[in-house]
CSV table of C-alpha atoms in Angstrom, one decimal:
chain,number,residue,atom,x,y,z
G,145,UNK,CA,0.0,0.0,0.0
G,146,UNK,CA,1.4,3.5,-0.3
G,147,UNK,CA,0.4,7.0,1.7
G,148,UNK,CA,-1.2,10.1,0.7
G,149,UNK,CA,0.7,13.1,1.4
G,150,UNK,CA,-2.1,15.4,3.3
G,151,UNK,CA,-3.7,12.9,5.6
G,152,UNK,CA,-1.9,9.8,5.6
G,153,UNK,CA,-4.0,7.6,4.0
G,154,UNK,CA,-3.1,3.9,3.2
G,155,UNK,CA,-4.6,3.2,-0.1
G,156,UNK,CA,-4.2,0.5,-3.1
G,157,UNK,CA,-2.7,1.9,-6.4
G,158,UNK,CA,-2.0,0.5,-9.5
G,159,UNK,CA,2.0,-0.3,-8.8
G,160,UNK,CA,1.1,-2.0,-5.2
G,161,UNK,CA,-2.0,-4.1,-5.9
G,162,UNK,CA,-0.3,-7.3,-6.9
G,163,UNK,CA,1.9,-7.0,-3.3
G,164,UNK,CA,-1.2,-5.9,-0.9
G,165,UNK,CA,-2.7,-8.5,1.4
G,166,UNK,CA,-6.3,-8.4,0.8
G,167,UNK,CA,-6.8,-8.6,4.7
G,168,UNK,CA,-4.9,-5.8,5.6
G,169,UNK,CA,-6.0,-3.7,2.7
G,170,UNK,CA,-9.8,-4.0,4.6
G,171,UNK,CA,-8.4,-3.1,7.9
G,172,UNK,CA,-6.3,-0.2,6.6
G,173,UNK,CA,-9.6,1.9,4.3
G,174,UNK,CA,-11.3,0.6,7.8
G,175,UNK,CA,-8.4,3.3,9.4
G,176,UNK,CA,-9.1,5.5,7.0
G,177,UNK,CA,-12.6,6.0,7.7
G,178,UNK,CA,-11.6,6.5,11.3
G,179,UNK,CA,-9.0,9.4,10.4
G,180,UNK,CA,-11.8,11.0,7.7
G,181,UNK,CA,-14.5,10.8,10.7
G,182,UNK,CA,-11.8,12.4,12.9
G,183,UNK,CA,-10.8,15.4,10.1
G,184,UNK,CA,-14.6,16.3,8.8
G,185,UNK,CA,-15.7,16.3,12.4
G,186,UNK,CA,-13.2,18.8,14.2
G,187,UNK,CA,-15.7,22.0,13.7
G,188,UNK,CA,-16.2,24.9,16.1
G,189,UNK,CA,-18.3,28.1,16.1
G,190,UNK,CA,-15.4,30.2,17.3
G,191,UNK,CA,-11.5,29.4,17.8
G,192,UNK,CA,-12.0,31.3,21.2
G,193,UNK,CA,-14.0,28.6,22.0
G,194,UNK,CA,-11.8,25.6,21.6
G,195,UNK,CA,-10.4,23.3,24.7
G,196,UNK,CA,-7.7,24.6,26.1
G,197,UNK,CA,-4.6,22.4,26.8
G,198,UNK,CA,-4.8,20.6,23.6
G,199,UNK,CA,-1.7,20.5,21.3
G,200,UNK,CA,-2.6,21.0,17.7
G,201,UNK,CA,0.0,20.3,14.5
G,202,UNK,CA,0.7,22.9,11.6
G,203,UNK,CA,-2.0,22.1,8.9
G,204,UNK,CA,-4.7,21.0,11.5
G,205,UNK,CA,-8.1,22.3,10.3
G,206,UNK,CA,-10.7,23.0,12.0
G,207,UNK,CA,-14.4,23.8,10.5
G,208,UNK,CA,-16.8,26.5,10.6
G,209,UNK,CA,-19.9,25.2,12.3
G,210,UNK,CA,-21.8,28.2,11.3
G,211,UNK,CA,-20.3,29.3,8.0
G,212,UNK,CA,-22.2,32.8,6.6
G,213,UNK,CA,-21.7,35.8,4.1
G,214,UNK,CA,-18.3,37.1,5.2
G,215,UNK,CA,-17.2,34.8,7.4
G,216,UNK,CA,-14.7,31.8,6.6
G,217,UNK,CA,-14.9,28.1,5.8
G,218,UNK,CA,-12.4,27.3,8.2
G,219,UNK,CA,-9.5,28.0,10.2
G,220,UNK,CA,-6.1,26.1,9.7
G,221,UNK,CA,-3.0,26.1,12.3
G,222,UNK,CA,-0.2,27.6,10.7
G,223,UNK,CA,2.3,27.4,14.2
G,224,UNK,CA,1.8,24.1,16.2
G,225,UNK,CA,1.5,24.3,20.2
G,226,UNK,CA,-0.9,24.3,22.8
G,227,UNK,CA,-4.4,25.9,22.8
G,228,UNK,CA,-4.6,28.7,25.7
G,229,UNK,CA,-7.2,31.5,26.1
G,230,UNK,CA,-5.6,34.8,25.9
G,231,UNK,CA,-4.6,36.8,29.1
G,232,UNK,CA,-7.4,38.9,31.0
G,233,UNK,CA,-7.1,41.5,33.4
G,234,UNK,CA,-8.9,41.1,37.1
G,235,UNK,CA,-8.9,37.6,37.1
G,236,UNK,CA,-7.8,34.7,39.4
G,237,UNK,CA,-5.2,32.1,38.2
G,238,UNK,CA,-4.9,28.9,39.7
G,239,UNK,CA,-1.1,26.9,39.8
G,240,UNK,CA,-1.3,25.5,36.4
G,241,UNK,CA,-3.4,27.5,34.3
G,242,UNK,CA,-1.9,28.2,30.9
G,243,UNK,CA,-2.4,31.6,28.7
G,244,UNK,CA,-1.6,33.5,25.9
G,245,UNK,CA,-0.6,37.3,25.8
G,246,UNK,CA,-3.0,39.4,24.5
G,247,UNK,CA,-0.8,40.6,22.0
G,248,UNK,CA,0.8,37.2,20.8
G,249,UNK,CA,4.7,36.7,21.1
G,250,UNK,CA,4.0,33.5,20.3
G,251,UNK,CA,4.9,32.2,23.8
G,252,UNK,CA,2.7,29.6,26.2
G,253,UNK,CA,2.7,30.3,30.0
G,254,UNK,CA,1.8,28.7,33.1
G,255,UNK,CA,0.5,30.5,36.5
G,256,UNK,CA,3.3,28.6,38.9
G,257,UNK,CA,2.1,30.9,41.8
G,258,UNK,CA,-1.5,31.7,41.7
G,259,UNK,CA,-2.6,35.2,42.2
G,260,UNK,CA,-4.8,37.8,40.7
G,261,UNK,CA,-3.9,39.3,37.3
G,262,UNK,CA,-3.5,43.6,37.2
G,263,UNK,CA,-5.3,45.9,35.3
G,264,UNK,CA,-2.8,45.5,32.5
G,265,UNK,CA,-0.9,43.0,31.2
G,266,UNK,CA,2.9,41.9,32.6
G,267,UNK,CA,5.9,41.8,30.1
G,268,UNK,CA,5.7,38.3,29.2
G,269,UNK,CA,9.3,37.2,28.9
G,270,UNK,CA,10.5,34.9,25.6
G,271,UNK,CA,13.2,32.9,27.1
G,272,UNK,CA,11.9,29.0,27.7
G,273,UNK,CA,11.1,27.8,31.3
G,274,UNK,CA,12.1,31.4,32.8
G,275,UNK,CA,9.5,32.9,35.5
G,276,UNK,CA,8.3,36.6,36.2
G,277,UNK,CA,5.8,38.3,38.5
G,278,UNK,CA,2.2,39.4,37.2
G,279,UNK,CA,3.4,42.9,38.5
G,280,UNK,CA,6.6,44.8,38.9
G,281,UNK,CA,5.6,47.8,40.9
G,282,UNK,CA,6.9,50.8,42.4
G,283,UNK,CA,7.4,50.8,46.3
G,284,UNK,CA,5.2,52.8,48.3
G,285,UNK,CA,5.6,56.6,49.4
G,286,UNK,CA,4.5,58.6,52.1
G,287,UNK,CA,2.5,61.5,51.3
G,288,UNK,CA,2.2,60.8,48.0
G,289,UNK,CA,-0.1,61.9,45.0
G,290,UNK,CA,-1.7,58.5,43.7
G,291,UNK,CA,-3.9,58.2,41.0
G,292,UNK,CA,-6.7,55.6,39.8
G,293,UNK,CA,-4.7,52.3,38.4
G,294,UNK,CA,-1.0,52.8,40.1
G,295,UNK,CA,0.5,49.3,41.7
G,296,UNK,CA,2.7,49.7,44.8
G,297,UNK,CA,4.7,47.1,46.9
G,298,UNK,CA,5.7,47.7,50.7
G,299,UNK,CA,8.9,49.4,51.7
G,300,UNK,CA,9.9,45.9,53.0
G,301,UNK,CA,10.6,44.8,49.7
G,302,UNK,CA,8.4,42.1,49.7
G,303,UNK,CA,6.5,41.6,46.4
G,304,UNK,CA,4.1,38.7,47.3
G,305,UNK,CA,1.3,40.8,47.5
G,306,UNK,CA,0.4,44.1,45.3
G,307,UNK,CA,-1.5,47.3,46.5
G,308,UNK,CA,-3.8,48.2,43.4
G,309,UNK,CA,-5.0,52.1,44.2
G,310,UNK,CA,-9.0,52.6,43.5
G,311,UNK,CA,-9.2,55.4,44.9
G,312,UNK,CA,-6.8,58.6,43.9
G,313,UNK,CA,-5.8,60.7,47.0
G,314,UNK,CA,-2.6,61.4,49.1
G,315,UNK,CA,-0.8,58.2,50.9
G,316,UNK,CA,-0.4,58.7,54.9
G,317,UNK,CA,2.7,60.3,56.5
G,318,UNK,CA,3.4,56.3,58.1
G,319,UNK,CA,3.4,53.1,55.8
G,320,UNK,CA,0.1,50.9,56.5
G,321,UNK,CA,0.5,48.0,58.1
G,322,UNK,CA,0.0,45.3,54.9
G,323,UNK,CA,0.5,42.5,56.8
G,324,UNK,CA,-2.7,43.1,58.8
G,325,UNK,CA,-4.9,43.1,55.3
G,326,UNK,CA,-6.8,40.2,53.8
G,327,UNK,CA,-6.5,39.3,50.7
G,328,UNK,CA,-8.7,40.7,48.1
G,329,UNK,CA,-9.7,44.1,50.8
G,330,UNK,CA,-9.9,47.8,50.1
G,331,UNK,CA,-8.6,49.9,53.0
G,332,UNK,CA,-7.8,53.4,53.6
G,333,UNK,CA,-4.1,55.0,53.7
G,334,UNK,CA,-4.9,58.4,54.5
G,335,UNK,CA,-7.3,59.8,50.9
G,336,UNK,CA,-6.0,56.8,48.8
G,337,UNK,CA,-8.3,53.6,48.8
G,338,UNK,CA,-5.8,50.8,47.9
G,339,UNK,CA,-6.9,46.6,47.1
G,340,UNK,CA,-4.5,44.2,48.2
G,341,UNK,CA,-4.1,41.4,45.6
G,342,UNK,CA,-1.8,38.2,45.5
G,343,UNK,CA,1.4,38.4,42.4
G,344,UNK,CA,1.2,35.4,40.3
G,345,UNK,CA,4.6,34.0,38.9
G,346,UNK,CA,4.0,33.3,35.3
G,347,UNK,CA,7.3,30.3,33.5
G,348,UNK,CA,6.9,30.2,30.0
G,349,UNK,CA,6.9,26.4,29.0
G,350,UNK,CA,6.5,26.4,25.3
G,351,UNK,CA,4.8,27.9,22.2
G,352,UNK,CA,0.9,28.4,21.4
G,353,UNK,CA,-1.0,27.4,18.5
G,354,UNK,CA,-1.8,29.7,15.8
G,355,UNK,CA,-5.2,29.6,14.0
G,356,UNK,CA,-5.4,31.5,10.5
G,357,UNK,CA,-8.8,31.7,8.5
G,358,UNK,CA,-9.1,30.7,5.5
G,359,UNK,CA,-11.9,30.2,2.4
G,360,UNK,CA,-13.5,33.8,2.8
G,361,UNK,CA,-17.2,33.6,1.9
G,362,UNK,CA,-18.6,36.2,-0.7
């Protein structure tokens, strides 16, 4: 039997008929059925919606369920890796959660320290297996003009928790005492209204698979 290019299919040609066992012929178009079921059924509605954790290889296509005017027949990966849902703001990670940046380097990361992701996205780093904190803040300052959004650590130097301000104003002539705060609580330091949230630790561990439309409906 010989092998089609695309999908790997055994078949019977011309040049191998005499050789094939008729046995194993059935058995192998019996595979083949099982591959064809596999390719005509992988279909979706949205590539945001696919499983997540699932490694797809270049030239894996996956079908429109609800092809229309405008949209696309299909969408093929044209960069092998692991399906992750892009990187959101405000959320909580768990210890082995994987994402996407928002802006794609390419790059698959895991949450290795769960925490609660910042209003903006971290620097995600590009070397393999290296780890970085959700936030990289400034350290905190007394009598201080804060503003909406700003990210502060403790004079301490610790960096295992963040201070997200939600309320502008001016910081306290004495540090607060952090320590004393729960996690996920507003409290007040002087006029500034600050949220104390856990830093995840994100370790890239490898690349993320790339979905490109293609067969534009007119």
């Amino acid at each position: 039997m010989e092998t089609t290019d695309g999908l790997k299919l055994n078949i019977t040609t011309e040049s191998s008929f005499e050789d094939d066992d008729i046995k194993n012929t059935i058995v192998q178009y019996g595979n083949n059925f099982s591959k064809l079921e596999k390719y005509l059924k992988d279909s979706t509605q949205s590539i945001e919606n696919l499983v997540d954790n699932k490694y797809y290889p270049i030239g894996h296509i996956m079908w429109n369920k609800v092809p229309a005017s405008g949209s696309y027949i299909g969408w093929v990966v044209t960069r092998e890796g692991i399906q992750a849902q892009k990187w959101l703001p405000n959320k909580n990670y768990s210890i082995g959660n994987l994402v996407k940046p928002p802006v794609d380097n390419g790059g698959l990361y895991e949450c290795v320290v769960d925490g609660k992701s910042s209003t903006t996205p971290p620097t995600f780093m590009t070397s393999l297996q290296q780890e970085f904190p959700e936030v990289s803040g400034k350290i905190w300052r007394k009598e201080f003009n804060y503003e909406v959004g700003d990210l502060v650590f403790p004079t301490n130097g610790s960096k295992t928790y963040y201070y997200l301000c939600e309320t502008a104003g001016y910081s306290s002539p004495t540090e607060p005492e952090w320590s004393s705060v729960q996690n996920d609580t507003a409290f007040i330091d002087n006029s500034v209204v600050w949220r104390k949230a856990k830093n995840i630790i994100w370790k890239k561990v490898g690349t993320n698979s790339e979905f490109r439309p293609f067969g534009k409906i007119e």
